[in-house]
Tab-separated table of C-alpha atoms in Angstrom:
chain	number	residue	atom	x	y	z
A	12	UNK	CA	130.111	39.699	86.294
A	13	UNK	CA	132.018	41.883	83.947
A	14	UNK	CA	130.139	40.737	80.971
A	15	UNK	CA	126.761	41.271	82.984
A	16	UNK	CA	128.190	44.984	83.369
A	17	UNK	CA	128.568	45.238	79.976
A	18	UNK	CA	125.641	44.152	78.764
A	19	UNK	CA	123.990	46.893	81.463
A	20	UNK	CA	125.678	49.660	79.930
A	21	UNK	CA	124.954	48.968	76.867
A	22	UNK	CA	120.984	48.503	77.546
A	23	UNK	CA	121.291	51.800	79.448
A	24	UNK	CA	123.121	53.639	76.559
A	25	UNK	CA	120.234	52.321	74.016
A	26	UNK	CA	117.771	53.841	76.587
A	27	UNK	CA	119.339	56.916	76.951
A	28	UNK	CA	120.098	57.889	73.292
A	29	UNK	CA	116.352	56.966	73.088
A	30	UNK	CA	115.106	59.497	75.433
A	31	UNK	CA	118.000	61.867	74.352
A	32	UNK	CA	116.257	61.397	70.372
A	33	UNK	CA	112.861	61.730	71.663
A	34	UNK	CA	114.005	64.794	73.571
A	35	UNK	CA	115.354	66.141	69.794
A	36	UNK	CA	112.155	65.588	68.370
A	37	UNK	CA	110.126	66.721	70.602
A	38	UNK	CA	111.636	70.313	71.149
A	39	UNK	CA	111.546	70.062	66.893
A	40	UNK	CA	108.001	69.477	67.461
A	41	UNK	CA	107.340	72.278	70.054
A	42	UNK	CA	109.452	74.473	67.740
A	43	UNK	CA	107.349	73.837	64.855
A	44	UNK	CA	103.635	74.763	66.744
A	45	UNK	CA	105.425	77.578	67.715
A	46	UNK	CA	106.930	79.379	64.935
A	47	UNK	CA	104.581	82.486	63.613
A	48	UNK	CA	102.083	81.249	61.610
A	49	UNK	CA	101.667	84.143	58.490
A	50	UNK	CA	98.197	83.811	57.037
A	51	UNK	CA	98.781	86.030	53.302
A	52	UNK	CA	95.789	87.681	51.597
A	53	UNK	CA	96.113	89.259	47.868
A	54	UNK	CA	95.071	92.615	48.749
A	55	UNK	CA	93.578	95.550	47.135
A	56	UNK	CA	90.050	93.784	45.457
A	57	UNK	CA	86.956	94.183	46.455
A	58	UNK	CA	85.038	92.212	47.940
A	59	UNK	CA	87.914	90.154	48.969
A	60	UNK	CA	90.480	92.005	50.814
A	61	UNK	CA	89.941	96.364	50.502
A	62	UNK	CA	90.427	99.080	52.839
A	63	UNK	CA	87.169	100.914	53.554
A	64	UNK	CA	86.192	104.682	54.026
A	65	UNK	CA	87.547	104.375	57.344
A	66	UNK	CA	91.090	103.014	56.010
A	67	UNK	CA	90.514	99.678	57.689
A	68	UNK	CA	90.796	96.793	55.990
A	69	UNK	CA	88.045	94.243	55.649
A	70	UNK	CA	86.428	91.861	52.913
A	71	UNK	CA	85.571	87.977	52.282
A	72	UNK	CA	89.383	87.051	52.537
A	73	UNK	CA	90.731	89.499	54.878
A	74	UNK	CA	88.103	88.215	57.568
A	75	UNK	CA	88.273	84.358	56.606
A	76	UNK	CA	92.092	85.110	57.355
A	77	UNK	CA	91.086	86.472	61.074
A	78	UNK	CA	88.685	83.547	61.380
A	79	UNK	CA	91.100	81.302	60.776
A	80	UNK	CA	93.974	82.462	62.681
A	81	UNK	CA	91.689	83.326	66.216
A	82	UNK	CA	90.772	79.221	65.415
A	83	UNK	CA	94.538	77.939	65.251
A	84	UNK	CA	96.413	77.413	68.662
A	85	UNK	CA	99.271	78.786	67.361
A	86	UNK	CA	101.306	82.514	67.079
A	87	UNK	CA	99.542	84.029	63.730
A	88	UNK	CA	99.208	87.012	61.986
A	89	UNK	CA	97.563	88.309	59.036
A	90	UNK	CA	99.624	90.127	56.362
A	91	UNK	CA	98.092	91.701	52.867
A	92	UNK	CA	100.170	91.733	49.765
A	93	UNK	CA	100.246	91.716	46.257
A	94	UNK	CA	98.832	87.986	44.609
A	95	UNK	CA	102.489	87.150	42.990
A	96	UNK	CA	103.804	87.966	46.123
A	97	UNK	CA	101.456	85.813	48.235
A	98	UNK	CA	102.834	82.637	45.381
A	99	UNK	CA	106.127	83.781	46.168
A	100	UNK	CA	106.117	83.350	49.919
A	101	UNK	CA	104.076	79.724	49.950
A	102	UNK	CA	106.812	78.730	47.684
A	103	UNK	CA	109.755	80.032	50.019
A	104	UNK	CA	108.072	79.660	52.765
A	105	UNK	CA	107.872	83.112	54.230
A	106	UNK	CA	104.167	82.584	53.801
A	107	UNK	CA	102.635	79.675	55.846
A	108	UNK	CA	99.313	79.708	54.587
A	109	UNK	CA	98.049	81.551	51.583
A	110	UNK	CA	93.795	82.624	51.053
A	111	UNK	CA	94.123	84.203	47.629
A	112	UNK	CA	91.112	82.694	45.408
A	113	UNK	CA	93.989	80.109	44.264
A	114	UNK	CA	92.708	77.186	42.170
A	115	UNK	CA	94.821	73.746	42.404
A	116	UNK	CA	95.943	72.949	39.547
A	117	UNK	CA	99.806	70.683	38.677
A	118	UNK	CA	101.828	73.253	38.531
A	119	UNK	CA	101.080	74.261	41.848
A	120	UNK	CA	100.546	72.019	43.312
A	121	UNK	CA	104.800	70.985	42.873
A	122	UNK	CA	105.614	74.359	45.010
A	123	UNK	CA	102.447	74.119	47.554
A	124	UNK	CA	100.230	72.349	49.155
A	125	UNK	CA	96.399	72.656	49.273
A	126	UNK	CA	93.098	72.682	51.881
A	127	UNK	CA	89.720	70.965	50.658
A	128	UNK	CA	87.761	73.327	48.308
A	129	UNK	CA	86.141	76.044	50.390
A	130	UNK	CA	84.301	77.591	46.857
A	131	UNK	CA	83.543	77.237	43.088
A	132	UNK	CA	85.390	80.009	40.822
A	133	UNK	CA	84.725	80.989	37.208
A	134	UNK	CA	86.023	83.598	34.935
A	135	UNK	CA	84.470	86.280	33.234
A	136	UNK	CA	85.660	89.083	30.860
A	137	UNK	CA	84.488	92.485	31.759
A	138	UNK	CA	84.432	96.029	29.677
A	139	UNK	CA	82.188	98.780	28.361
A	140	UNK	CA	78.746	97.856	28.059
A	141	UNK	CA	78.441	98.751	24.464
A	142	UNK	CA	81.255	97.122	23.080
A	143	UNK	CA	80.920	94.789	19.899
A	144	UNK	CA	81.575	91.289	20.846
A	145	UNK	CA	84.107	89.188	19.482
A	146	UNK	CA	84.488	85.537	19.807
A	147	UNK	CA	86.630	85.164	23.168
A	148	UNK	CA	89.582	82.909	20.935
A	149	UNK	CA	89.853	86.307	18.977
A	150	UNK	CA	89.721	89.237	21.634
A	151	UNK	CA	93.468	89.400	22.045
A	152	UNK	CA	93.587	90.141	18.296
A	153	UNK	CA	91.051	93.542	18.462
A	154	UNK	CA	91.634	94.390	22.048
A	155	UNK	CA	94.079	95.058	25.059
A	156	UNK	CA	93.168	92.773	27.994
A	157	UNK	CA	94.280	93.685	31.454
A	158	UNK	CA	94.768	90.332	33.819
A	159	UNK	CA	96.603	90.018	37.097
A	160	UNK	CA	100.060	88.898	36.319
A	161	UNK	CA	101.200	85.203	36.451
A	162	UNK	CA	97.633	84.374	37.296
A	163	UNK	CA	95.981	81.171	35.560
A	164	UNK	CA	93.441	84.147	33.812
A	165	UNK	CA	96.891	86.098	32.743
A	166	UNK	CA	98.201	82.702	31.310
A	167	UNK	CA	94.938	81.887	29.358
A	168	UNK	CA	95.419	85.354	27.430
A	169	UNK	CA	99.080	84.875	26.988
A	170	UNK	CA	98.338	81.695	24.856
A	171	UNK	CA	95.629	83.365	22.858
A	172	UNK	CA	96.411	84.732	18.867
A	173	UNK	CA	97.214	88.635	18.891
A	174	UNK	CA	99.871	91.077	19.607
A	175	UNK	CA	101.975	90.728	22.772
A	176	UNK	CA	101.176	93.969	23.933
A	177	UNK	CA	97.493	93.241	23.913
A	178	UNK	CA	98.274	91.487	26.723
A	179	UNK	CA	98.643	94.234	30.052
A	180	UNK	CA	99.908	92.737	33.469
A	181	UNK	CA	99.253	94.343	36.955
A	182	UNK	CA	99.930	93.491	40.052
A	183	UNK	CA	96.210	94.210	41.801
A	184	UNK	CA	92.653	93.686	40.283
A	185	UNK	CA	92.282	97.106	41.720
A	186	UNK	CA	94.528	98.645	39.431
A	187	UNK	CA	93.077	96.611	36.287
A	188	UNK	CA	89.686	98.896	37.173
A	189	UNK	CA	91.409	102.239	36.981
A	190	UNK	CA	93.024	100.697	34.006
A	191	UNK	CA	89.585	100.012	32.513
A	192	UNK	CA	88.308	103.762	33.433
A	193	UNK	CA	91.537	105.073	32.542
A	194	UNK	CA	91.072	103.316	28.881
A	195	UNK	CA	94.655	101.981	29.184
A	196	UNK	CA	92.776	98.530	28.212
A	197	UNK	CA	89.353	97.458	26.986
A	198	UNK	CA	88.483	94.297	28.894
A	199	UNK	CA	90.087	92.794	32.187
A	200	UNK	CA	89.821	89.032	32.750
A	201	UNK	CA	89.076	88.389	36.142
A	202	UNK	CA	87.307	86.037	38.800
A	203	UNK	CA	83.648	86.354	38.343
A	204	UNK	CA	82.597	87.505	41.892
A	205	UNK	CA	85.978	90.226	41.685
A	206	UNK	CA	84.329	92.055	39.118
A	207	UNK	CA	81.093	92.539	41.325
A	208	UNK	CA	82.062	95.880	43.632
A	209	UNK	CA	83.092	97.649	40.629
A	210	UNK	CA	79.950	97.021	38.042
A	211	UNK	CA	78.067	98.037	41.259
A	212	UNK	CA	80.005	101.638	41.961
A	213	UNK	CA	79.699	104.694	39.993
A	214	UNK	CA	82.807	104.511	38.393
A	215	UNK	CA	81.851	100.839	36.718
A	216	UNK	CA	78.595	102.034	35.535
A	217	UNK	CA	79.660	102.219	32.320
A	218	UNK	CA	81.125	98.751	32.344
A	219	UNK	CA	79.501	94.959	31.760
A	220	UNK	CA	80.300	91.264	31.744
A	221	UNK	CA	81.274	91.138	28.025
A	222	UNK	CA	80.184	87.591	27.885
A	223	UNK	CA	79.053	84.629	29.695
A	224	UNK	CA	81.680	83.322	32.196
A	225	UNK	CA	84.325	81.452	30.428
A	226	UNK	CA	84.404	77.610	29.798
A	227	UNK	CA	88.267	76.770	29.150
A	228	UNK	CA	88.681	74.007	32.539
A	229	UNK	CA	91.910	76.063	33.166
A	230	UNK	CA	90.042	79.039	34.563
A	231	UNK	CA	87.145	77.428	36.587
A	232	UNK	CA	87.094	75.314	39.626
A	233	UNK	CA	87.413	74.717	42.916
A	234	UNK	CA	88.943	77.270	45.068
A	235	UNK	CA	91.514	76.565	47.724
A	236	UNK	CA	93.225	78.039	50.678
A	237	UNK	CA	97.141	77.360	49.954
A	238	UNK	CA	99.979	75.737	52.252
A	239	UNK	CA	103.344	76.214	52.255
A	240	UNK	CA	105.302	72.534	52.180
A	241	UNK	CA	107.048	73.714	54.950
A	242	UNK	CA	104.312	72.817	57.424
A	243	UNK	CA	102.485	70.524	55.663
A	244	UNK	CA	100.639	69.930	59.145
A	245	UNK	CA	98.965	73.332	58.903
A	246	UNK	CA	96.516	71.593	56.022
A	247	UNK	CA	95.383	69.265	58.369
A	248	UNK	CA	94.681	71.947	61.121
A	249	UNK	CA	93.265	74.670	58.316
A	250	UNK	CA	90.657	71.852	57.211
A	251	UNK	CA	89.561	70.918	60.648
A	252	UNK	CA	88.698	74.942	61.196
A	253	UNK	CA	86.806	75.200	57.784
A	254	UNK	CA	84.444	72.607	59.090
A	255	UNK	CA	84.070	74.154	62.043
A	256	UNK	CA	83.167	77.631	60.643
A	257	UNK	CA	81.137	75.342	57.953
A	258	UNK	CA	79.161	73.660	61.288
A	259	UNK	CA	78.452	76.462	62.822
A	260	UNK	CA	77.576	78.735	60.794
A	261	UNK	CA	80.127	81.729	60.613
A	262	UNK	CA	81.259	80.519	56.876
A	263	UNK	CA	77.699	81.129	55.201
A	264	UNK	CA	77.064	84.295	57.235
A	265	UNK	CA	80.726	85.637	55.853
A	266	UNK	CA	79.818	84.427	52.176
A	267	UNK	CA	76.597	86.446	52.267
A	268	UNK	CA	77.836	88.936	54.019
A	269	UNK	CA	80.299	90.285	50.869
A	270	UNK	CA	78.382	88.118	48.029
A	271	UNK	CA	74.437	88.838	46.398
A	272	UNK	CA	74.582	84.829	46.304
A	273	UNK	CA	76.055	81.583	47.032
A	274	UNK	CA	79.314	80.741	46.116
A	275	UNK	CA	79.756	77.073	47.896
C-alpha cells in the first residue's frame, strides 16, 4: 500500500511540475505578444518618411509603418529616427521591427533578422547637371561625395581611391541635399527613388543623375523590412501582413501613391 502511495505521488508531482512549466511558458508567451511592438522608420527623406507643409509626417515608409502596425494584434507604435539609429535599435533590441530601405546582405544579417523582399533598390549618384563625368571608380579622387553614414552606399565610397575627406557622412538624406545646394559636396550617393522629390523641387533644379544607376551587387537588390532577433516571431507575422496588403490591394496603391512607377 505504501509503495502504491508512492508511486501516486510521484505521478502527481510529474503532473504538476508539468502544468506548473506549461504555466511558465505560457505567461512567457502572453508576455511576449504583449510587449510594445516599435515599428522604426529612417526619417527625414522624401518620399519615404518627411513632414509635410502641415508638419505631419507622411511618405512610402512612414505609412507602410501604420499599415503594418493597425494589421498586427499586438501594442505598436511608430517611431522616426535617424537610419544608424534605426540599425542600432534592431541590433539591441529597442527596435522590434525596422522599414528603412535596408538590403540583406551577411553582415546583417548576424545582428538582424529579415521579411521577404517587399522591393528592388538600386543606386545612383546625383549632382549638378553640368558636371564633367568621371568614371564612377575615380569620382572619390576629383570630388567630395556625401552618403548616409554606415550605409552599404557610404561603405562603397569608403573603399574607393581618393582622399578621406572626399568622403562626407550625414546622418539624413535630407541633409546630403542642403549639402548638395549648400556646395559642401558635389555628388551624394543615394537610393535611386530617394533622389526623386528633390530633382523634382525647385531647389534640385539644378541637379541630375550623374550617371546610370550603379552596377557594384553591393548596392542593388532586394529591399527588406528588418527584425530584431529578439522576436524572431514578428517575421513570420510581418510577412503574413505584406501579403495581405499585396492581396488586396493597399501595397500597389501606396507604391504609386509616392512613386512615378513601379518599384516591385
Amino acid at each position: 500500500m505504501g509503495r502504491r502511495q508512492g508511486k501516486l505521488t510521484r505521478v502527481a508531482l510529474v503532473t504538476l511540475l508539468s502544468f506548473w512549466i506549461g504555466g511558465i511558458l505560457g505567461i512567457s508567451t502572453a508576455q511576449a505578444a504583449d510587449a510594445e511592438v516599435v515599428i522604426a522608420v529612417s526619417g527625414s527623406s522624401k518620399p519615404f518618411a518627411y513632414e509635410n507643409d502641415q508638419g505631419q509626417t507622411e511618405g512610402f515608409n512612414f505609412d507602410l509603418a501604420n499599415l503594418i502596425c493597425s494589421k498586427l494584434k499586438r501594442t505598436c507604435r511608430v517611431a522616426i529616427m535617424p537610419f544608424t539609429d534605426v540599425l542600432a535599435g534592431v541590433g539591441e533590441g529597442t527596435v522590434s521591427i525596422a522599414i528603412a530601405n535596408l538590403l540583406k546582405t551577411p553582415e546583417r544579417e548576424k545582428v538582424m533578422l529579415f521579411s521577404k523582399p517587399i522591393w528592388r533598390s538600386t543606386t545612383s549618384l546625383i549632382g549638378p547637371y553640368d558636371l564633367p563625368f568621371a568614371e564612377t571608380a575615380a569620382v572619390k579622387e576629383q570630388f567630395k561625395i556625401c552618403a548616409i553614414d554606415k550605409s552599404r552606399q557610404w561603405s562603397y565610397i569608403d573603399g574607393l581611391d581618393g582622399p578621406k575627406e572626399n568622403l562626407v557622412s550625414y546622418p539624413r538624406i535630407a541633409e546630403m541635399f542642403e549639402a548638395l545646394v549648400d556646395q559642401k559636396c558635389t555628388l551624394a550617393i543615394m537610393p535611386t527613388v530617394s533622389a526623386l522629390q528633390f530633382l523634382t523641387s525647385s531647389r534640385g533644379r539644378d541637379f541630375d543623375y550623374y550617371s546610370a544607376p550603379l552596377t557594384d551587387p553591393q548596392l542593388s537588390g532586394t529591399v527588406h523590412i528588418a527584425v530584431s532577433k529578439q522576436a524572431p516571431e514578428l517575421v513570420t507575422e510581418v510577412d503574413a501582413v505584406m501579403e495581405e496588403l499585396q492581396s488586396d490591394g493597399s501595397y500597389r496603391s501606396l507604391i504609386f501613391r509616392y512613386f512615378p512607377f513601379d518599384i516591385l
